[in-house]
Coordinates of C-alpha atoms and ligand atoms in Angstrom, one line a residue:
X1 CA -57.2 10.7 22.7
X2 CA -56.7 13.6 24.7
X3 CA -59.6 16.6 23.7
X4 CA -58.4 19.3 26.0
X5 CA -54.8 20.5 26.8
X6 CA -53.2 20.7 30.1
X7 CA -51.1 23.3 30.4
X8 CA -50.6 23.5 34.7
X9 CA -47.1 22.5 34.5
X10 CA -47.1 26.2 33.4
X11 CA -48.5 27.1 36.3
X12 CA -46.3 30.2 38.4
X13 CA -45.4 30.3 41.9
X14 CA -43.5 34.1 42.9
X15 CA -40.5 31.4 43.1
X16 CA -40.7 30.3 39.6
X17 CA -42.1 33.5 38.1
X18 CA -38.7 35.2 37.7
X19 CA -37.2 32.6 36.0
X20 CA -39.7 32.4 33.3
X21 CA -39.5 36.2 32.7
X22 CA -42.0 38.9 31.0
X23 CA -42.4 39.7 26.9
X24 CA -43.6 42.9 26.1
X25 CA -45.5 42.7 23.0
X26 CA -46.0 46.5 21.1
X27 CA -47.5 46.4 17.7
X28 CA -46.4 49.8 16.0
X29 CA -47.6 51.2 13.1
X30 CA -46.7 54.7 12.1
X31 CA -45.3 55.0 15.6
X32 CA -42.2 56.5 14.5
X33 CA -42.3 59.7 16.8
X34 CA -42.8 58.5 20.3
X35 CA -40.9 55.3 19.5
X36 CA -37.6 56.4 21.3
X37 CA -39.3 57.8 24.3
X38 CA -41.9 54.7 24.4
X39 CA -38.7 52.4 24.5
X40 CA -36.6 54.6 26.8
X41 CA -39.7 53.7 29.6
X42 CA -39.8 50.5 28.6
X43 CA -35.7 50.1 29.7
X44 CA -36.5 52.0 32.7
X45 CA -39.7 49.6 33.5
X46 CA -37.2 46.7 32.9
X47 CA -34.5 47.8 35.4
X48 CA -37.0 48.3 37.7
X49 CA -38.8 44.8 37.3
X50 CA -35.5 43.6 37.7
X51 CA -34.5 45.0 40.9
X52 CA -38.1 44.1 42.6
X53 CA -38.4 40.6 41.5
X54 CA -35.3 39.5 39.6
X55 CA -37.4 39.6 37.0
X56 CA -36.0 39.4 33.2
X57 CA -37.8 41.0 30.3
X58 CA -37.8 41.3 26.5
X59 CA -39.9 43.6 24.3
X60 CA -41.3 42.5 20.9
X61 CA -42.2 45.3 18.1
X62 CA -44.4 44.2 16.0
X63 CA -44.0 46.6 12.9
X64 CA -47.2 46.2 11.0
X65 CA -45.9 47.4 7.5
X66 CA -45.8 50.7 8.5
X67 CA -44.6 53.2 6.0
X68 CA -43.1 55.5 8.0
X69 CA -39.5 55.2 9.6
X70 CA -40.9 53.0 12.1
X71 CA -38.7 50.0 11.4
X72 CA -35.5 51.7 11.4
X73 CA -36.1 53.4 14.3
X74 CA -36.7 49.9 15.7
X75 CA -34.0 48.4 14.3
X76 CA -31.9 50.6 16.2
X77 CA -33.2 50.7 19.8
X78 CA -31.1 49.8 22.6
X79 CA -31.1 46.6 24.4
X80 CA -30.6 48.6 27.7
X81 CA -31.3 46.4 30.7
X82 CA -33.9 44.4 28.1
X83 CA -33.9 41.8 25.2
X84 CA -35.1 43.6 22.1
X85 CA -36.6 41.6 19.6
X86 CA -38.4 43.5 16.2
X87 CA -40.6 41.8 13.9
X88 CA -41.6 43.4 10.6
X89 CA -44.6 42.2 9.2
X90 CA -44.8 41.9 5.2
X91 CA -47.9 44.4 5.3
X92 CA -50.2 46.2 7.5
X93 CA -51.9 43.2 8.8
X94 CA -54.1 44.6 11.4
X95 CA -53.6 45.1 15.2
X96 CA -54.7 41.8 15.6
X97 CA -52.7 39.8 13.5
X98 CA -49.6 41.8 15.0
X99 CA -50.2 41.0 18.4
X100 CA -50.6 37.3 17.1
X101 CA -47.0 37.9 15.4
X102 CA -46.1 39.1 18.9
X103 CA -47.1 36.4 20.8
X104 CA -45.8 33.9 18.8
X105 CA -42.2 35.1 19.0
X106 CA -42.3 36.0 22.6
X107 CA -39.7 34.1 24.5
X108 CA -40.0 34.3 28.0
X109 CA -42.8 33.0 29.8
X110 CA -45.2 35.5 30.7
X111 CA -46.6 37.9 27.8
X112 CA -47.8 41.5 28.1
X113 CA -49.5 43.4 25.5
X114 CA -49.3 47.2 25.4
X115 CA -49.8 49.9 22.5
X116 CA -47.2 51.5 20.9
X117 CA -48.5 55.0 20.9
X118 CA -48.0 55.3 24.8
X119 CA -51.8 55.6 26.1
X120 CA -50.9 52.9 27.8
X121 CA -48.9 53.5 30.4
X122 CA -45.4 51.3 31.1
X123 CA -45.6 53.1 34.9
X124 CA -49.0 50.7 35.5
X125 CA -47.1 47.7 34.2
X126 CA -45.3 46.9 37.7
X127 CA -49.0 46.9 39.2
X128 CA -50.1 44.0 36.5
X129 CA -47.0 42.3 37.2
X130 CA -47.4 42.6 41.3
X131 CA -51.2 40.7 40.7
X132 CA -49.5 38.5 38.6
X133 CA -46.2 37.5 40.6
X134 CA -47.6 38.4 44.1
X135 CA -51.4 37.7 43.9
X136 CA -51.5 34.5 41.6
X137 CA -53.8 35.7 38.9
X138 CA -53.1 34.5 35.5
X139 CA -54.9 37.4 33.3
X140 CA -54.5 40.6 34.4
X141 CA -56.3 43.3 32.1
X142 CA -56.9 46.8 32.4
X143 CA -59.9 48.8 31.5
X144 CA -61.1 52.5 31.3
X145 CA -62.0 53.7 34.6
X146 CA -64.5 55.8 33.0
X147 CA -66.0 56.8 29.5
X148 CA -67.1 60.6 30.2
X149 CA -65.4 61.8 27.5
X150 CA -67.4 60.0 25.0
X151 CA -70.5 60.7 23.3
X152 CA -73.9 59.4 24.3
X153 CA -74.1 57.5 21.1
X154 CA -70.9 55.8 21.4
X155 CA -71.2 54.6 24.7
X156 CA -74.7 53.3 23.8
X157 CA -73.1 51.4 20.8
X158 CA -70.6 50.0 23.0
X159 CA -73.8 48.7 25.7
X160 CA -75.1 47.1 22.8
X161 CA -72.5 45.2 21.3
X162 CA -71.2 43.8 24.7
X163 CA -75.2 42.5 25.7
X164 CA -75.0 41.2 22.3
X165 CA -71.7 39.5 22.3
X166 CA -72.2 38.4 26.1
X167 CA -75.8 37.1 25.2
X168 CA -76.2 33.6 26.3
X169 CA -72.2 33.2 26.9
X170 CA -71.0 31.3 30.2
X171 CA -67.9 33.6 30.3
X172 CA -68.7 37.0 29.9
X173 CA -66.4 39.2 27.8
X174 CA -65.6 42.0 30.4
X175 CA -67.3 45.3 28.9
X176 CA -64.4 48.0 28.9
X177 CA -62.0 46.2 28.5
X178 CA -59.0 46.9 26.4
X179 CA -56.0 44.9 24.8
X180 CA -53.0 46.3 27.5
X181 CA -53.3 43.0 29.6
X182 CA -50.8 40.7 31.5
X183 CA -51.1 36.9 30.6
X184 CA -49.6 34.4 33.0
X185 CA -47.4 31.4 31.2
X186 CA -50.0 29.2 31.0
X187 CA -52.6 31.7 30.0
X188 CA -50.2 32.6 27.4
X189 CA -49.9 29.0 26.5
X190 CA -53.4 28.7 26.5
X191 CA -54.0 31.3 24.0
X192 CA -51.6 29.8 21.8
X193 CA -53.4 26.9 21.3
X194 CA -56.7 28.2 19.8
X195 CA -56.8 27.8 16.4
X196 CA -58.8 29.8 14.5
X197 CA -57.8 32.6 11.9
X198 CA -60.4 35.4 12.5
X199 CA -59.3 36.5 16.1
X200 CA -61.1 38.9 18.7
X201 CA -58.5 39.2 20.9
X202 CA -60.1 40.6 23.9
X203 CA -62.7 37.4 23.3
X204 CA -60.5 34.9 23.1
X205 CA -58.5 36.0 26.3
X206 CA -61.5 36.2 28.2
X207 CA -62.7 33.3 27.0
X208 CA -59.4 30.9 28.2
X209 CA -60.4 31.5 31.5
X210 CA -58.2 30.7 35.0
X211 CA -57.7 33.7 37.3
X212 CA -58.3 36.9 36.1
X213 CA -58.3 40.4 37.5
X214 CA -59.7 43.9 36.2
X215 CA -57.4 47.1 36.7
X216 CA -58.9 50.3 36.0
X217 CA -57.0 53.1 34.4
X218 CA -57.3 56.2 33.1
X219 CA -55.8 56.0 29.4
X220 CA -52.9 59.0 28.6
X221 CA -53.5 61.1 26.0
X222 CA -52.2 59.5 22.3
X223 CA -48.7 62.2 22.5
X224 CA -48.6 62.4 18.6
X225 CA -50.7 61.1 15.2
X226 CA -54.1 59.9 15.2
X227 CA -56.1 57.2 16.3
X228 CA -56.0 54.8 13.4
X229 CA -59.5 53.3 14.3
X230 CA -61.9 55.5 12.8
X231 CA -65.9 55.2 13.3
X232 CA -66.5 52.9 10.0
X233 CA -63.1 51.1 11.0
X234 CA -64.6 50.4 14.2
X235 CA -67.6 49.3 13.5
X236 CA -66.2 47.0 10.9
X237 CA -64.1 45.1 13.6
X238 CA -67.0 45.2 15.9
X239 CA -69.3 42.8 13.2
X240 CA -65.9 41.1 12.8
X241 CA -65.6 40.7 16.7
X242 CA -69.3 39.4 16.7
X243 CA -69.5 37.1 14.3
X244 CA -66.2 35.5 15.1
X245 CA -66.7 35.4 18.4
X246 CA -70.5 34.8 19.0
X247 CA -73.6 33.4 17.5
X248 CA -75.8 36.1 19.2
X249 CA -76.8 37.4 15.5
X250 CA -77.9 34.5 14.2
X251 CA -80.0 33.7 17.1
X252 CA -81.1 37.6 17.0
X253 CA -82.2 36.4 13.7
X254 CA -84.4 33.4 14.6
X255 CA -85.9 35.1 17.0
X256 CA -87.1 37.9 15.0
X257 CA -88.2 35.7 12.7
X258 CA -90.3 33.8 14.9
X259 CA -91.4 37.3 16.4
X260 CA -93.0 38.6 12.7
X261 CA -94.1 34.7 12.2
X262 CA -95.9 34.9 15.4
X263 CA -97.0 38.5 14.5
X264 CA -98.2 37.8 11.2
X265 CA -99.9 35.1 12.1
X266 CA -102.5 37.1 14.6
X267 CA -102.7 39.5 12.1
X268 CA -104.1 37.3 9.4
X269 CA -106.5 35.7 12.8
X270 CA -107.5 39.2 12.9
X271 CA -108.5 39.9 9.2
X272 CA -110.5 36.5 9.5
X273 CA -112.4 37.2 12.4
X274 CA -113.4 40.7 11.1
X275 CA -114.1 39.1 7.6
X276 CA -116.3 35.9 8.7
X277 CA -118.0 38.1 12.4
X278 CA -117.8 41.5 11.6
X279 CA -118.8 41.5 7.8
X280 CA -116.5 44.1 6.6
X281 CA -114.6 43.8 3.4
X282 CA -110.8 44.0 3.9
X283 CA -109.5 47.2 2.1
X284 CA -105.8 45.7 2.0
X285 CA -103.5 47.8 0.3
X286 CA -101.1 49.9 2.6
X287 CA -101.3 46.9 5.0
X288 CA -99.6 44.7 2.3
X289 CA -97.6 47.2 1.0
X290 CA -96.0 47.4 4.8
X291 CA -96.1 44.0 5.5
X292 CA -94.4 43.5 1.8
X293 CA -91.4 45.7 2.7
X294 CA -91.3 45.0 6.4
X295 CA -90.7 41.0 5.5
X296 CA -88.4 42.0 2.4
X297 CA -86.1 44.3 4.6
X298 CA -85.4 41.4 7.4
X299 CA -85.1 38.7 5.2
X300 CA -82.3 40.9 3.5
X301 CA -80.5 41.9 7.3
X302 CA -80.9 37.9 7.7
X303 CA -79.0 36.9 4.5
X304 CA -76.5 39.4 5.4
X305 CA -76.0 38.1 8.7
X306 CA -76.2 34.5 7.9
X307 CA -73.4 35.8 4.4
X308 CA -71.4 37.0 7.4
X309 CA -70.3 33.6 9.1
X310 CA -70.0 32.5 5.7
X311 CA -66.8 34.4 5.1
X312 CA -65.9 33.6 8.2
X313 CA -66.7 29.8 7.5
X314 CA -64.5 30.6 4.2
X315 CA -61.7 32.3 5.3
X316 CA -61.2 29.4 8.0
X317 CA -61.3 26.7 5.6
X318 CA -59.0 28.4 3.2
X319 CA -56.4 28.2 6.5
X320 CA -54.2 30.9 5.0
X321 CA -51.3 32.1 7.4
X322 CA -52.4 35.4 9.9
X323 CA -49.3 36.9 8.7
X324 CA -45.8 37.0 6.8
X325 CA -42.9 37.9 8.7
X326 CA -40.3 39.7 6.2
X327 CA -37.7 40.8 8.8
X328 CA -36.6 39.6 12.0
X329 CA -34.1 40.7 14.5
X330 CA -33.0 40.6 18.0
X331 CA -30.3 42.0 20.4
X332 CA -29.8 40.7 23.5
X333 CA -29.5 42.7 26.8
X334 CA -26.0 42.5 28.3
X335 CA -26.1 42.4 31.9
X336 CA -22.7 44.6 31.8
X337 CA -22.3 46.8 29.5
X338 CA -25.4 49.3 28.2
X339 CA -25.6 47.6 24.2
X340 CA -26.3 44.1 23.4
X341 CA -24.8 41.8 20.8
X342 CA -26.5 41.8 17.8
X343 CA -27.6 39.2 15.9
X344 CA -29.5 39.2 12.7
X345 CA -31.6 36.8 10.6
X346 CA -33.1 38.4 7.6
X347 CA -36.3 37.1 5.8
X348 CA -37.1 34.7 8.7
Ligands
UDP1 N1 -51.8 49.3 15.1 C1 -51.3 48.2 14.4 N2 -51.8 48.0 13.2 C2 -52.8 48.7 12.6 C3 -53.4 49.7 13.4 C4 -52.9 50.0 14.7 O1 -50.4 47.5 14.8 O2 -53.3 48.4 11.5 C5 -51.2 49.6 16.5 C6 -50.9 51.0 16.7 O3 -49.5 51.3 16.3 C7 -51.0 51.2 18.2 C8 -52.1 50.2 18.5 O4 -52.2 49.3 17.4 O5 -49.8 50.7 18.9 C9 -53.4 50.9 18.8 O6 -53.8 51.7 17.7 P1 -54.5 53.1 17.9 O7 -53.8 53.9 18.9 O8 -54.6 53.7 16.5 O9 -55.9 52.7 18.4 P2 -56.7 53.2 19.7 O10 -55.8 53.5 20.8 O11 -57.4 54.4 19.2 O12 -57.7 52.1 20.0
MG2 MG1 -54.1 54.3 20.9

């Protein structure tokens, strides 16, 4: 019995690259303003992939219940020059389940994953493509050149939770790092195969491994609406990241404990030695009182922590699907003539 899975015969030369061809994965949600503009770059980006490597390309939107117009506007994009596929999630699902949505329907060989509120810019998209085709590297991602614009406080969190995440791990989750990557075929293949429900993206396609390049960038400005990724939001899917990613907190927690263990016990060394060679009485109170609420307060961070892979544990177990597709439909590019033929299956 095979343990691993091979997936070389994936593997892209620039010869065989074109044929396999290029999905571009957008999860909107509430994206309905810059929709039409995002798309018209995409067609542009398409024709222009075409004529440089003969290379063919589809775009997946993955509409993650959003309740704005969103899906009609997507429903009626253009398959200029591109194969336009739209999938329309049951409910907001998350970002994460919708690029999981995307990948799964993706077509062609190679998959891309960009947002749909164009900060991520479809003009960079022939460079990822170039270190993909040209250069041999199977995972292209992009990060933030720089993080000036952000507070102290903020980039200190984001220190942290990398030397967290990375602590101990034999393939280091790039810090800066952001979702707009290019996955070769058999990276893309790879990242089908993992199996579990509670996905860190940028984790798991670090974690696949084969070639992989980092292109800095300097995201655009978001043209309209709001980030929907608050503070409490993101903190939320950082302790989601962690814990479904990494074991770093629970061995944080061990070693604390062994820390206040160890601690504890040269404090109680101490008392004796002043007791039985000094002579003095021990007065006692505030140091019980702190040691009291100091051992109470980590053993409840602990549970917490340990409560935390528990749902995960659960939520694994209980297998439930990442997501319910209620629409689906696709139009396919005509090489002649500017609209595509339609064709529709509802309630896939
Ligand atoms: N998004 C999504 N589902 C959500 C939230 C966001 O599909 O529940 C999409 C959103 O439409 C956008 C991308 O994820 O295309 C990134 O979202 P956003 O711009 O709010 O995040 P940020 O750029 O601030 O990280
Ligand atoms: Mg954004």
């Amino acid at each position: 019995m095979m343990l691993g899975t091979d997936v070389s015969s994936l593997s892209t030369t620039a010869a065989t690259a074109a044929a396999q061809g290029l999905s571009i994965v957008v999860p909107v949600y509430n994206e309905a303003a810059g929709l039409a503009s995002l798309h018209q770059r995409l067609c542009d980006l398409a024709k222009s992939l075409d004529h440089r490597y003969r290379l063919r390309c589809e775009v997946v939107y993955v509409d993650d219940g959003s309740s704005d117009a969103t899906l009609v506007l997507a429903r009626g994009l253009k398959a200029d020059g591109i194969d336009v596929q739209v999938v329309s999630l049951s409910r907001n699902f998350g970002k994460e389940a919708a690029l999981m949505a995307g990948l799964d329907h993706a077509r062609k060989g190679a998959v891309l994953f960009m947002d749909g509120d164009g900060q991520h810019p479809p003009d960079l998209v022939e460079k990822l493509v170039g270190h993909w085709i040209d250069d041999g590297y199977d995972v292209v991602y992009t990060a933030k050149a720089h993080r000036d614009n952000e507070s102290l406080l903020r980039r200190l969190s984001v220190r942290g939770f990398y030397a967290l995440i990375n602590w101990g791990a034999r393939q280091k989750i790039p810090e800066d790092a952001g979702d707009f990557r290019l996955l070769s075929p058999r990276a893309a293949a790879a990242l089908r195969q993992l199996p579990e429900r509670n996905r860190f993206f940028k984790g798991l396609a670090s974690w696949i491994g084969f070639r992989q390049i980092r292109v800095d960038y300097e995201p655009a400005a978001r043209e309209h609406g709001m980030t929907t990724f608050s503070a409490g939001r993101l903190v939320g899917l950082s302790i989601e990241g962690l814990t479904s990613f990494s074991v770093a907190p629970l061995r944080v927690a061990s070693l604390l404990g062994v820390l206040l263990a160890s601690f504890a016990f040269l404090f109680g060394l101490s008392i004796l030695w002043e007791t039985l060679i000094d002579g003095k009485s021990v007065p006692g109170y505030p140091s019980l009182i702190v040691g009291l609420m100091t051992i109470g307060g980590v053993q409840l961070i602990m549970i917490g922590i340990v409560g935390e892979y528990i749902g995960k544990i659960l939520s694994e177990l209980k297998a439930r699907p990442i997501y319910f597709v209620a629409e689906h439909c696709e139009k396919r590019a005509d090489a002649r003539t500017d609209s595509g033929a339609e064709q529709r299956t509802a309630a896939e």
